[in-house]
N, CA, C and O atoms as a DFTB+ gen file, in Angstrom:
552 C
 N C O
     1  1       0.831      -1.180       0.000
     2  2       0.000       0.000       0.000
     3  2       0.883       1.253       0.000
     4  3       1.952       1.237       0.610
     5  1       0.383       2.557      -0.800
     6  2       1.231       3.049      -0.808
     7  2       0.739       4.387       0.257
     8  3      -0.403       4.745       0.542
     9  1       2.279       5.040       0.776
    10  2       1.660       6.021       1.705
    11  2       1.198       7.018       0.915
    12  3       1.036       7.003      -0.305
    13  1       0.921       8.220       1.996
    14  2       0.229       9.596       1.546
    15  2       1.445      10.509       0.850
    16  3       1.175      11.377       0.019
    17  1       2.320      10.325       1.123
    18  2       3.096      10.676       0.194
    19  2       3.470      10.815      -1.101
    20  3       3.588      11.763      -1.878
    21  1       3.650       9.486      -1.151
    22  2       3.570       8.321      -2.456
    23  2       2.263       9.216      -3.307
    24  3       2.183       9.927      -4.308
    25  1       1.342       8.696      -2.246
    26  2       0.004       9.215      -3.291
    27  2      -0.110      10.324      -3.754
    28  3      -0.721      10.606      -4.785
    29  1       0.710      11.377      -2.735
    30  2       0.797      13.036      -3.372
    31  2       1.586      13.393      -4.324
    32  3       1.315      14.290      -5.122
    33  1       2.674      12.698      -4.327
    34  2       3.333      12.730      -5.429
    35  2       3.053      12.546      -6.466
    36  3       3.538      13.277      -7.328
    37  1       2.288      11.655      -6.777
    38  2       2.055      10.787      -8.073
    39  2       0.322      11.774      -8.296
    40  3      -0.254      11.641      -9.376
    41  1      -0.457      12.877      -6.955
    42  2      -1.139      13.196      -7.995
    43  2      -0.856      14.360      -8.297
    44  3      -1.564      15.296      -8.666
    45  1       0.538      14.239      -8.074
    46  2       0.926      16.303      -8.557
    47  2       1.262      15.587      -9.633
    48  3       0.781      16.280     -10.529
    49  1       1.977      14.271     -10.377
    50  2       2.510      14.566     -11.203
    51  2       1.386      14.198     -12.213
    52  3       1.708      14.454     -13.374
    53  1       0.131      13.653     -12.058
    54  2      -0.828      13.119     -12.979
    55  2      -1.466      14.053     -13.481
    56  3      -2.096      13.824     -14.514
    57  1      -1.499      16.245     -12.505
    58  2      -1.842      16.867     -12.823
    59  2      -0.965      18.011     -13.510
    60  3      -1.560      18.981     -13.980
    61  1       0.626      17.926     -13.599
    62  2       1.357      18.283     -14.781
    63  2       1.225      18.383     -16.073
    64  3       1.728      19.440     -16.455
    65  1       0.625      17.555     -17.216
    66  2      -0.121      18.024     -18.289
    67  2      -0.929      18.443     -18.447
    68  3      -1.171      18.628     -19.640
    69  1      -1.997      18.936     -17.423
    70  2      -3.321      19.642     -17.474
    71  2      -2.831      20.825     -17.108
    72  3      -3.398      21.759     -17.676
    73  1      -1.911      21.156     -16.302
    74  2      -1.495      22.132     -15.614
    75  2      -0.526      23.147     -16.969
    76  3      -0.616      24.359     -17.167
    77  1       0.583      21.862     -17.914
    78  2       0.925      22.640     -18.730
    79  2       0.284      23.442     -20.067
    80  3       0.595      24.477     -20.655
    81  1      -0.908      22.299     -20.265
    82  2      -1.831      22.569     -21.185
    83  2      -2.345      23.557     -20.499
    84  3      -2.618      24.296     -21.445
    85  1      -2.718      24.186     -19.476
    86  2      -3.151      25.300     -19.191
    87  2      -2.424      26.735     -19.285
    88  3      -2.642      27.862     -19.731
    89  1      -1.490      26.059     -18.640
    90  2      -0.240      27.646     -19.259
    91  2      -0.419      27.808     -20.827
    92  3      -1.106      28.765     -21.186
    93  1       0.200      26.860     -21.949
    94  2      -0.001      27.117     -22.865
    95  2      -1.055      27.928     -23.238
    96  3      -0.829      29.086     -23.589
    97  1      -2.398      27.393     -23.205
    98  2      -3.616      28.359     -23.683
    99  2      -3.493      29.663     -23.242
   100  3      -3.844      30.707     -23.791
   101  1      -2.705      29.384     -21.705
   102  2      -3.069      31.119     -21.176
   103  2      -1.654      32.191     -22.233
   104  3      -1.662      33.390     -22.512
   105  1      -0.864      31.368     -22.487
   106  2       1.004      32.494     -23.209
   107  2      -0.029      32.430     -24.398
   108  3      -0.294      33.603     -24.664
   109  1      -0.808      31.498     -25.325
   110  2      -1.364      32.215     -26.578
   111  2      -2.675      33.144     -26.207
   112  3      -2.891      34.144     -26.890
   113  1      -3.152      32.954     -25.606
   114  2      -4.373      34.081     -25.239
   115  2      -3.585      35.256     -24.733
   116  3      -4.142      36.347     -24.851
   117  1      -2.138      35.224     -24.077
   118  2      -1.699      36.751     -23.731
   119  2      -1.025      37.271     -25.481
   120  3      -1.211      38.401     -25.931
   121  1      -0.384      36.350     -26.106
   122  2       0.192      36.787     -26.866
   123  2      -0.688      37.207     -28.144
   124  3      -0.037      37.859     -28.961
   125  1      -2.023      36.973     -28.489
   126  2      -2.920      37.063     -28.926
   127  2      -3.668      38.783     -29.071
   128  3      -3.906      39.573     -29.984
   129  1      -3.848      38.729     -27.426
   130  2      -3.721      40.342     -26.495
   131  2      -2.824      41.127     -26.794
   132  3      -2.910      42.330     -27.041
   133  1      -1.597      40.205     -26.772
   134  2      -0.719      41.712     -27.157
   135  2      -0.591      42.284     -28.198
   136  3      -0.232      43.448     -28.374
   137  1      -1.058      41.000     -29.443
   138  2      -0.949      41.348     -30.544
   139  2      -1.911      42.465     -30.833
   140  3      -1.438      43.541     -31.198
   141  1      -3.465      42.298     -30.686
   142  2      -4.667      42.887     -30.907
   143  2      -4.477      44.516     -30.412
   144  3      -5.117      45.512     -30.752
   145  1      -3.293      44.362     -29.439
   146  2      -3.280      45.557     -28.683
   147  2      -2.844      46.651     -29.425
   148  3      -3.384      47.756     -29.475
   149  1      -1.299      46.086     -30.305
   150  2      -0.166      46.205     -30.963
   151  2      -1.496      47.027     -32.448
   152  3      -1.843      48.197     -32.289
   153  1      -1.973      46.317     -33.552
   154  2      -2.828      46.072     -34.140
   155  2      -3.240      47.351     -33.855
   156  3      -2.556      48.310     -34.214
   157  1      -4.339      47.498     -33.215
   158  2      -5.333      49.009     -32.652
   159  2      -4.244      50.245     -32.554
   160  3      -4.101      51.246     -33.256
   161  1      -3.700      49.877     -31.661
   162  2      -2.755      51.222     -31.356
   163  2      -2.257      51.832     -32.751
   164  3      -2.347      52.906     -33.347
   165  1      -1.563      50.307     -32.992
   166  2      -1.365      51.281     -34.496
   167  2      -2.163      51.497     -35.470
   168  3      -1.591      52.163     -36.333
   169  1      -3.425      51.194     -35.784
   170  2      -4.284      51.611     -36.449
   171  2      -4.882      53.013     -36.139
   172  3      -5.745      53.603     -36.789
   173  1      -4.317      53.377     -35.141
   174  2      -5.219      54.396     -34.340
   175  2      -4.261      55.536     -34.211
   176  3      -4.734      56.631     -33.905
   177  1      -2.765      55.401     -34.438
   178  2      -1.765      55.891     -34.900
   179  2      -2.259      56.672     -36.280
   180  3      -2.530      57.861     -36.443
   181  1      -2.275      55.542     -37.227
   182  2      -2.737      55.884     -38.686
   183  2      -3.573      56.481     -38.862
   184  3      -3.376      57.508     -39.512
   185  1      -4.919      56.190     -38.401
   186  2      -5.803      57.246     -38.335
   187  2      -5.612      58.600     -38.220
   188  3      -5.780      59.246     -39.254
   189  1      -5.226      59.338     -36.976
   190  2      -4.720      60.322     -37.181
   191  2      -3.692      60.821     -37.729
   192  3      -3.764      62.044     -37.847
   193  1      -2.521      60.230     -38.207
   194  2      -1.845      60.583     -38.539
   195  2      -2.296      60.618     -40.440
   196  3      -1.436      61.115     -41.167
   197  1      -2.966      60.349     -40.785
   198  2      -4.153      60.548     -42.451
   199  2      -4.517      61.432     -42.180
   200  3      -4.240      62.378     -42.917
   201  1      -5.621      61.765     -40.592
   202  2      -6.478      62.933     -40.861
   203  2      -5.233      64.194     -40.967
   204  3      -5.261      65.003     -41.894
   205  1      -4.210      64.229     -39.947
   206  2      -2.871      65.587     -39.877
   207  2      -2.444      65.878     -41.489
   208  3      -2.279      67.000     -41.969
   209  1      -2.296      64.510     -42.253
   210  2      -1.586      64.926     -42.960
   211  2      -3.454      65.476     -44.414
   212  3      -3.462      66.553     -45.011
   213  1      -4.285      64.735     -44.519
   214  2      -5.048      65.186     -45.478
   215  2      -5.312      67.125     -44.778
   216  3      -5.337      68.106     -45.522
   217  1      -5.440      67.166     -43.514
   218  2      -5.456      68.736     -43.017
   219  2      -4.452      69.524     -43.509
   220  3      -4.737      70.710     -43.675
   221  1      -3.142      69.089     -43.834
   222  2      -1.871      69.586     -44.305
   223  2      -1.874      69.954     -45.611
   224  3      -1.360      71.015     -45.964
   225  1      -2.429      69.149     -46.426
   226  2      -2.428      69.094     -47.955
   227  2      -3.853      69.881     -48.304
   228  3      -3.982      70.516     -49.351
   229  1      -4.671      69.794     -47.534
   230  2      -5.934      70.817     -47.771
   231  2      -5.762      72.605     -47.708
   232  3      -6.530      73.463     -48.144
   233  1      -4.090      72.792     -46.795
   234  2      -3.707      74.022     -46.135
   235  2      -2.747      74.425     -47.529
   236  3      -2.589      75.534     -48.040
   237  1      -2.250      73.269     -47.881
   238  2      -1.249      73.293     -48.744
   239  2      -1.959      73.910     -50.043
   240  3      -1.499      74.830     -50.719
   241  1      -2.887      73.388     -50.213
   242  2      -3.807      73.683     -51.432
   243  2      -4.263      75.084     -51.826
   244  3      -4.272      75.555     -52.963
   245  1      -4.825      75.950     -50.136
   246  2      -5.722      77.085     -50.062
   247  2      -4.257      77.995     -50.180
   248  3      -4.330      79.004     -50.880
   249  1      -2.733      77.638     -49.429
   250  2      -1.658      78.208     -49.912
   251  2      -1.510      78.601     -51.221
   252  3      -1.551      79.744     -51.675
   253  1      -1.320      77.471     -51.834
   254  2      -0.838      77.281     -53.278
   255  2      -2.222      78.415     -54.145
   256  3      -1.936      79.170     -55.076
   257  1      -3.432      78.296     -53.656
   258  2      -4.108      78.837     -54.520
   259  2      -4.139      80.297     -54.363
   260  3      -4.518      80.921     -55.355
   261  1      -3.721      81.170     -53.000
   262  2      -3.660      82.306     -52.276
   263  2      -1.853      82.510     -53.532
   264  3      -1.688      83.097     -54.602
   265  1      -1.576      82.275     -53.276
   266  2       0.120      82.586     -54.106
   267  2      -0.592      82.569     -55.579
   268  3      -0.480      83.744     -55.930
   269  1      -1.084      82.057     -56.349
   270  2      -1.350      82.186     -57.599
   271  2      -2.088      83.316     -57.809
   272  3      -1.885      84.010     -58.805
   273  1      -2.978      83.608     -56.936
   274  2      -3.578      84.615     -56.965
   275  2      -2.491      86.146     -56.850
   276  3      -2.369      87.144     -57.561
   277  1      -1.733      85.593     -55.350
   278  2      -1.238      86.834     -55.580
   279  2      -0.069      87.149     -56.750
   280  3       0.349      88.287     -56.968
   281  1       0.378      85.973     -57.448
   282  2       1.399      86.316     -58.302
   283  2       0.334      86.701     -59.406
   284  3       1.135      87.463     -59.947
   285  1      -0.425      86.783     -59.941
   286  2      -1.826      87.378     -61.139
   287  2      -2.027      88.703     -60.646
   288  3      -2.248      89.555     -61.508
   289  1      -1.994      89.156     -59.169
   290  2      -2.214      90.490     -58.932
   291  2      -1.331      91.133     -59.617
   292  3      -1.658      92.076     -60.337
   293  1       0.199      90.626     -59.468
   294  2       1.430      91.194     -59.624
   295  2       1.511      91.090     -60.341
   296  3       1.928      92.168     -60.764
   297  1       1.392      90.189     -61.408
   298  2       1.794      90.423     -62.732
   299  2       0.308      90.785     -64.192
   300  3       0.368      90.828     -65.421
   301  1      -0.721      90.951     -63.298
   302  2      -1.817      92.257     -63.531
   303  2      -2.635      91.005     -64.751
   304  3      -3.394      91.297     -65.676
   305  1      -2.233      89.829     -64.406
   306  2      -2.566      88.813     -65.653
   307  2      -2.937      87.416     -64.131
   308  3      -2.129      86.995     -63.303
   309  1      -4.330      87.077     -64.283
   310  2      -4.635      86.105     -63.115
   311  2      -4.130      84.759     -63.601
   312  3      -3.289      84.126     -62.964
   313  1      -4.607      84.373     -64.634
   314  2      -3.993      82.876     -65.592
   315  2      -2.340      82.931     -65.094
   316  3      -1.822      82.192     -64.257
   317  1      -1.713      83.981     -65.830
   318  2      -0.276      83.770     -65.337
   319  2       0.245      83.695     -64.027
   320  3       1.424      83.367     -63.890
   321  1      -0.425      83.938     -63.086
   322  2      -0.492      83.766     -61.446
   323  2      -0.500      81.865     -61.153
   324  3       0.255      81.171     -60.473
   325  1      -1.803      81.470     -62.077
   326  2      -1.871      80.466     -61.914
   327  2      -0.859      79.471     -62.756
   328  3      -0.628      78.346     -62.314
   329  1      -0.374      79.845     -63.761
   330  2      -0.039      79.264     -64.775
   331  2       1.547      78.667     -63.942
   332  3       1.858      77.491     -63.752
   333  1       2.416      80.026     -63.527
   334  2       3.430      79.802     -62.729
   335  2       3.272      78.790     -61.454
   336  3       4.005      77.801     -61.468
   337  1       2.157      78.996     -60.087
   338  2       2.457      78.156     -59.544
   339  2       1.993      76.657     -59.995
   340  3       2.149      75.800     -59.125
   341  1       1.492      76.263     -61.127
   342  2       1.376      75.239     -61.900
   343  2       2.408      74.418     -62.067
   344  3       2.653      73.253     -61.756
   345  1       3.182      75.617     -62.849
   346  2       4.286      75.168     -63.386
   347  2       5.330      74.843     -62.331
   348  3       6.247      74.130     -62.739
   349  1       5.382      75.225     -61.036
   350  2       6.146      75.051     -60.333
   351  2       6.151      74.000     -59.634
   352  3       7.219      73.581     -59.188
   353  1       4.993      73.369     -59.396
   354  2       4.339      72.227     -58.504
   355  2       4.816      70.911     -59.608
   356  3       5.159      69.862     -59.063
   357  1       4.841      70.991     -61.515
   358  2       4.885      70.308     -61.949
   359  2       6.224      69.940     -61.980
   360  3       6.498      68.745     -62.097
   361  1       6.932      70.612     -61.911
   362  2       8.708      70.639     -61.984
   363  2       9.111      69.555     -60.317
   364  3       9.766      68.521     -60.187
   365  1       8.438      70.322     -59.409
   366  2       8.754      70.040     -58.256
   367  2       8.043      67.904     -58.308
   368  3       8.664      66.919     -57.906
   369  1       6.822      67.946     -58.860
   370  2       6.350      66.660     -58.957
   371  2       7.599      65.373     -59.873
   372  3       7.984      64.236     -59.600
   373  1       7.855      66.305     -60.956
   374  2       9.254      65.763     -61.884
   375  2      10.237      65.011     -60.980
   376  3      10.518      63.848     -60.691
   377  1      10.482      65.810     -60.787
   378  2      12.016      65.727     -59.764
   379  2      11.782      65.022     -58.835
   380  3      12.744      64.346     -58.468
   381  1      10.505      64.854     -58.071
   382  2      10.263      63.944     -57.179
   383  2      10.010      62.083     -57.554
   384  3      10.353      61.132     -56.852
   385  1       9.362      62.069     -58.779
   386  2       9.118      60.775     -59.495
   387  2      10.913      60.745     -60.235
   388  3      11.670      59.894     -59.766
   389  1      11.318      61.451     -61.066
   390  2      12.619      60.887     -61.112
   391  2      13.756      60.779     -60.418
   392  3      14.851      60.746     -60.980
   393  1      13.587      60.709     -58.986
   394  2      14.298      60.278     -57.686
   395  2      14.314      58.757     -57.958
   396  3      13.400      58.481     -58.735
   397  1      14.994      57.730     -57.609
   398  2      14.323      56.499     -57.004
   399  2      13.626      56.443     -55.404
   400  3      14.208      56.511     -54.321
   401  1      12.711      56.349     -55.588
   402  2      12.203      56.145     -54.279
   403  2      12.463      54.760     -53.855
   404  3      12.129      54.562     -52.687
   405  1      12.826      54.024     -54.298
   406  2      13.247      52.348     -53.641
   407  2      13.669      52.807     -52.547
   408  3      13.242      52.026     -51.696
   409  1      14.126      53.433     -52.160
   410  2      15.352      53.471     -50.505
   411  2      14.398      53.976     -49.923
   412  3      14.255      53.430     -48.829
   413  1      13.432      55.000     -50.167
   414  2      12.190      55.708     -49.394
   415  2      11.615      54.373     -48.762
   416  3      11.561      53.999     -47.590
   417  1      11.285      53.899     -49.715
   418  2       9.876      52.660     -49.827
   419  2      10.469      51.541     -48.252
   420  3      10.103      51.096     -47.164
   421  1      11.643      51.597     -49.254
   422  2      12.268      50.647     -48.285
   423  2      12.445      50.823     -46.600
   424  3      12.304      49.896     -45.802
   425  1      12.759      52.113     -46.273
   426  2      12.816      52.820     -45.206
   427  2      11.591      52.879     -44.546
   428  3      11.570      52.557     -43.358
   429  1      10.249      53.344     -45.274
   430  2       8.983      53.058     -44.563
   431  2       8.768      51.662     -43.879
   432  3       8.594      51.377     -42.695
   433  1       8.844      50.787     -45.150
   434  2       8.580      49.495     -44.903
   435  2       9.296      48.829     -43.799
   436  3       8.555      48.042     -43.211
   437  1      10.713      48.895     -43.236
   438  2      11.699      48.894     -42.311
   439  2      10.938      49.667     -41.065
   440  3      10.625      48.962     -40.106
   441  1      10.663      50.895     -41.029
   442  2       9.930      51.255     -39.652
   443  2       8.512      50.902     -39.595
   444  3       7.823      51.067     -38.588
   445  1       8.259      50.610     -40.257
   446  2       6.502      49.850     -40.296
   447  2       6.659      48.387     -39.467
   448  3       6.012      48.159     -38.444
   449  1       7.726      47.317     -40.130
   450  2       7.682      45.808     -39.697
   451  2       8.768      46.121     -38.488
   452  3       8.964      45.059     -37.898
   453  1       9.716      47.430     -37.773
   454  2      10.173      46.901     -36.559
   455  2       9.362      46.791     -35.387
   456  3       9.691      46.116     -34.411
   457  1       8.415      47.379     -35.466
   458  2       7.484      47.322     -33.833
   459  2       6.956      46.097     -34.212
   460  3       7.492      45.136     -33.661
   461  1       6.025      45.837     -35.024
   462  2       5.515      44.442     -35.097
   463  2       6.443      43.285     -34.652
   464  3       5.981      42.426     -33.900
   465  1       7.643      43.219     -35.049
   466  2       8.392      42.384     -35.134
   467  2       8.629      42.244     -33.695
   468  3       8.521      41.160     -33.122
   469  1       9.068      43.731     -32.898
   470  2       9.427      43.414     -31.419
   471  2       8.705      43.121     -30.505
   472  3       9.047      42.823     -29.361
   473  1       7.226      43.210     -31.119
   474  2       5.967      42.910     -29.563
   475  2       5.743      41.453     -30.524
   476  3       4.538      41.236     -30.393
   477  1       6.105      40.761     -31.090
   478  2       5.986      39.375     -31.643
   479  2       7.393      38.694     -30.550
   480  3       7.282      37.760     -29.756
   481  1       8.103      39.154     -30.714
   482  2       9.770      38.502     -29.945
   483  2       9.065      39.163     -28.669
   484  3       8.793      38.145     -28.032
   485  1       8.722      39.955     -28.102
   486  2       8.525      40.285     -26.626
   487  2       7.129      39.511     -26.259
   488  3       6.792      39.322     -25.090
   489  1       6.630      39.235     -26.983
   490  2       5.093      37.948     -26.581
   491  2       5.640      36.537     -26.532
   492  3       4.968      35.595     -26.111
   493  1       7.262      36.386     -27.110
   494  2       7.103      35.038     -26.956
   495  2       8.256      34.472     -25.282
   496  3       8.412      33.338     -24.831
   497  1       8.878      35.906     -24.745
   498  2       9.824      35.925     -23.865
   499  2       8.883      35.929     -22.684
   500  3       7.875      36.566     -22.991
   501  1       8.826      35.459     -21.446
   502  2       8.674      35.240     -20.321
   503  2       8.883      36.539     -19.850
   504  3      10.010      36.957     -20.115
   505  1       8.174      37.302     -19.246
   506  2       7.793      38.386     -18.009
   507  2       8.731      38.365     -17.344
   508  3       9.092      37.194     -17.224
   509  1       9.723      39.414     -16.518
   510  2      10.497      38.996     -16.008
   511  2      10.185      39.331     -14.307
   512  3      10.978      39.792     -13.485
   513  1       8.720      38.919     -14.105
   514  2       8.625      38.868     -12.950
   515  2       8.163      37.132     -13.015
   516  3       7.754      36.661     -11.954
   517  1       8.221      36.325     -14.081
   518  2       7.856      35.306     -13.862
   519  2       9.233      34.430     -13.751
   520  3       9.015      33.231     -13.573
   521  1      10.562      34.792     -13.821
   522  2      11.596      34.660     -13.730
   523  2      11.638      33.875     -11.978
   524  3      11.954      34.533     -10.987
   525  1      11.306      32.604     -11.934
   526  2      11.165      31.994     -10.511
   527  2      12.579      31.710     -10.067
   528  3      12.980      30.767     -10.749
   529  1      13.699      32.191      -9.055
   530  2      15.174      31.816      -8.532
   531  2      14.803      30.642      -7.523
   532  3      15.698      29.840      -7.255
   533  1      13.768      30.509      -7.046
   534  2      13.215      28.939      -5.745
   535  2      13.902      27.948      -6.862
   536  3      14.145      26.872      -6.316
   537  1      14.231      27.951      -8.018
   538  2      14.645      26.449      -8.147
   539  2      16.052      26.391      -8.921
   540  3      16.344      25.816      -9.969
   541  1      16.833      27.186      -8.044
   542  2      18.466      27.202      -8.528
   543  2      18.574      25.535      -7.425
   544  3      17.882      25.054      -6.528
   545  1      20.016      25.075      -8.250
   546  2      20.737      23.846      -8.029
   547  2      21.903      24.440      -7.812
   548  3      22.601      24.997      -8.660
   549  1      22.219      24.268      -6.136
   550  2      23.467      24.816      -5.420
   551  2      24.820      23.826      -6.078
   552  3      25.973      24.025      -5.695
């Protein structure tokens, strides 16, 4: 017969795979969380940061159209007001498409996938309050 010992032992260890199967579910349900978290924030990033910049380019616009105007005052001809900052925006558009932007592209794309990448490697590392020292081997 076996003692109470015996018997405790054997039912801590019969409840070790239920116990690990439980951690598991719980590290993908946190890492899941962190992801969703990760996800929003930055969607919510983007969001405003569309509305700043479409507000920018709407300012940019009432600019650009205030300067055409006033260069037509000045040069007593309104078309040629407009005609110039036309022409200037188109030169400036030139020069911008015959850049390579590959290194741009590339550079976005590089700060876009490093946060993702680090709350993916930081969901799969252990908490470091879960860091248990009770089971060092003197």
């Amino acid at each position: 017969m076996k003692t109470t010992e015996e018997q405790s032992i054997t039912d801590r260890l019969r409840k070790i795979p239920g116990e690990i199967k439980l951690l598991v579910e719980k590290r993908v349900e946190l890492m899941a969380l962190n992801i969703s978290e990760l996800i929003t924030d930055t969607i919510t990033k983007m969001i405003y940061k569309i509305a700043g910049a479409f507000l920018m380019f709407l300012g940019l616009i009432f600019l650009l159209h205030t300067l055409a105007i006033f260069l037509g005052e000045l040069l007593e001809s309104l078309p040629l007001g407009y005609l110039i900052v036309s022409m200037a925006i188109i030169l400036i558009g030139l020069l911008l498409y015959s850049l390579s932007p590959r290194g741009m592209v590339k550079g976005t794309k590089k700060k876009m996938k490093e946060p993702l990448d680090q709350a993916i490697k930081d969901s799969f590392e252990p908490p470091a309050s879960s860091k248990d020292s009770s089971h060092r081997t003197d």
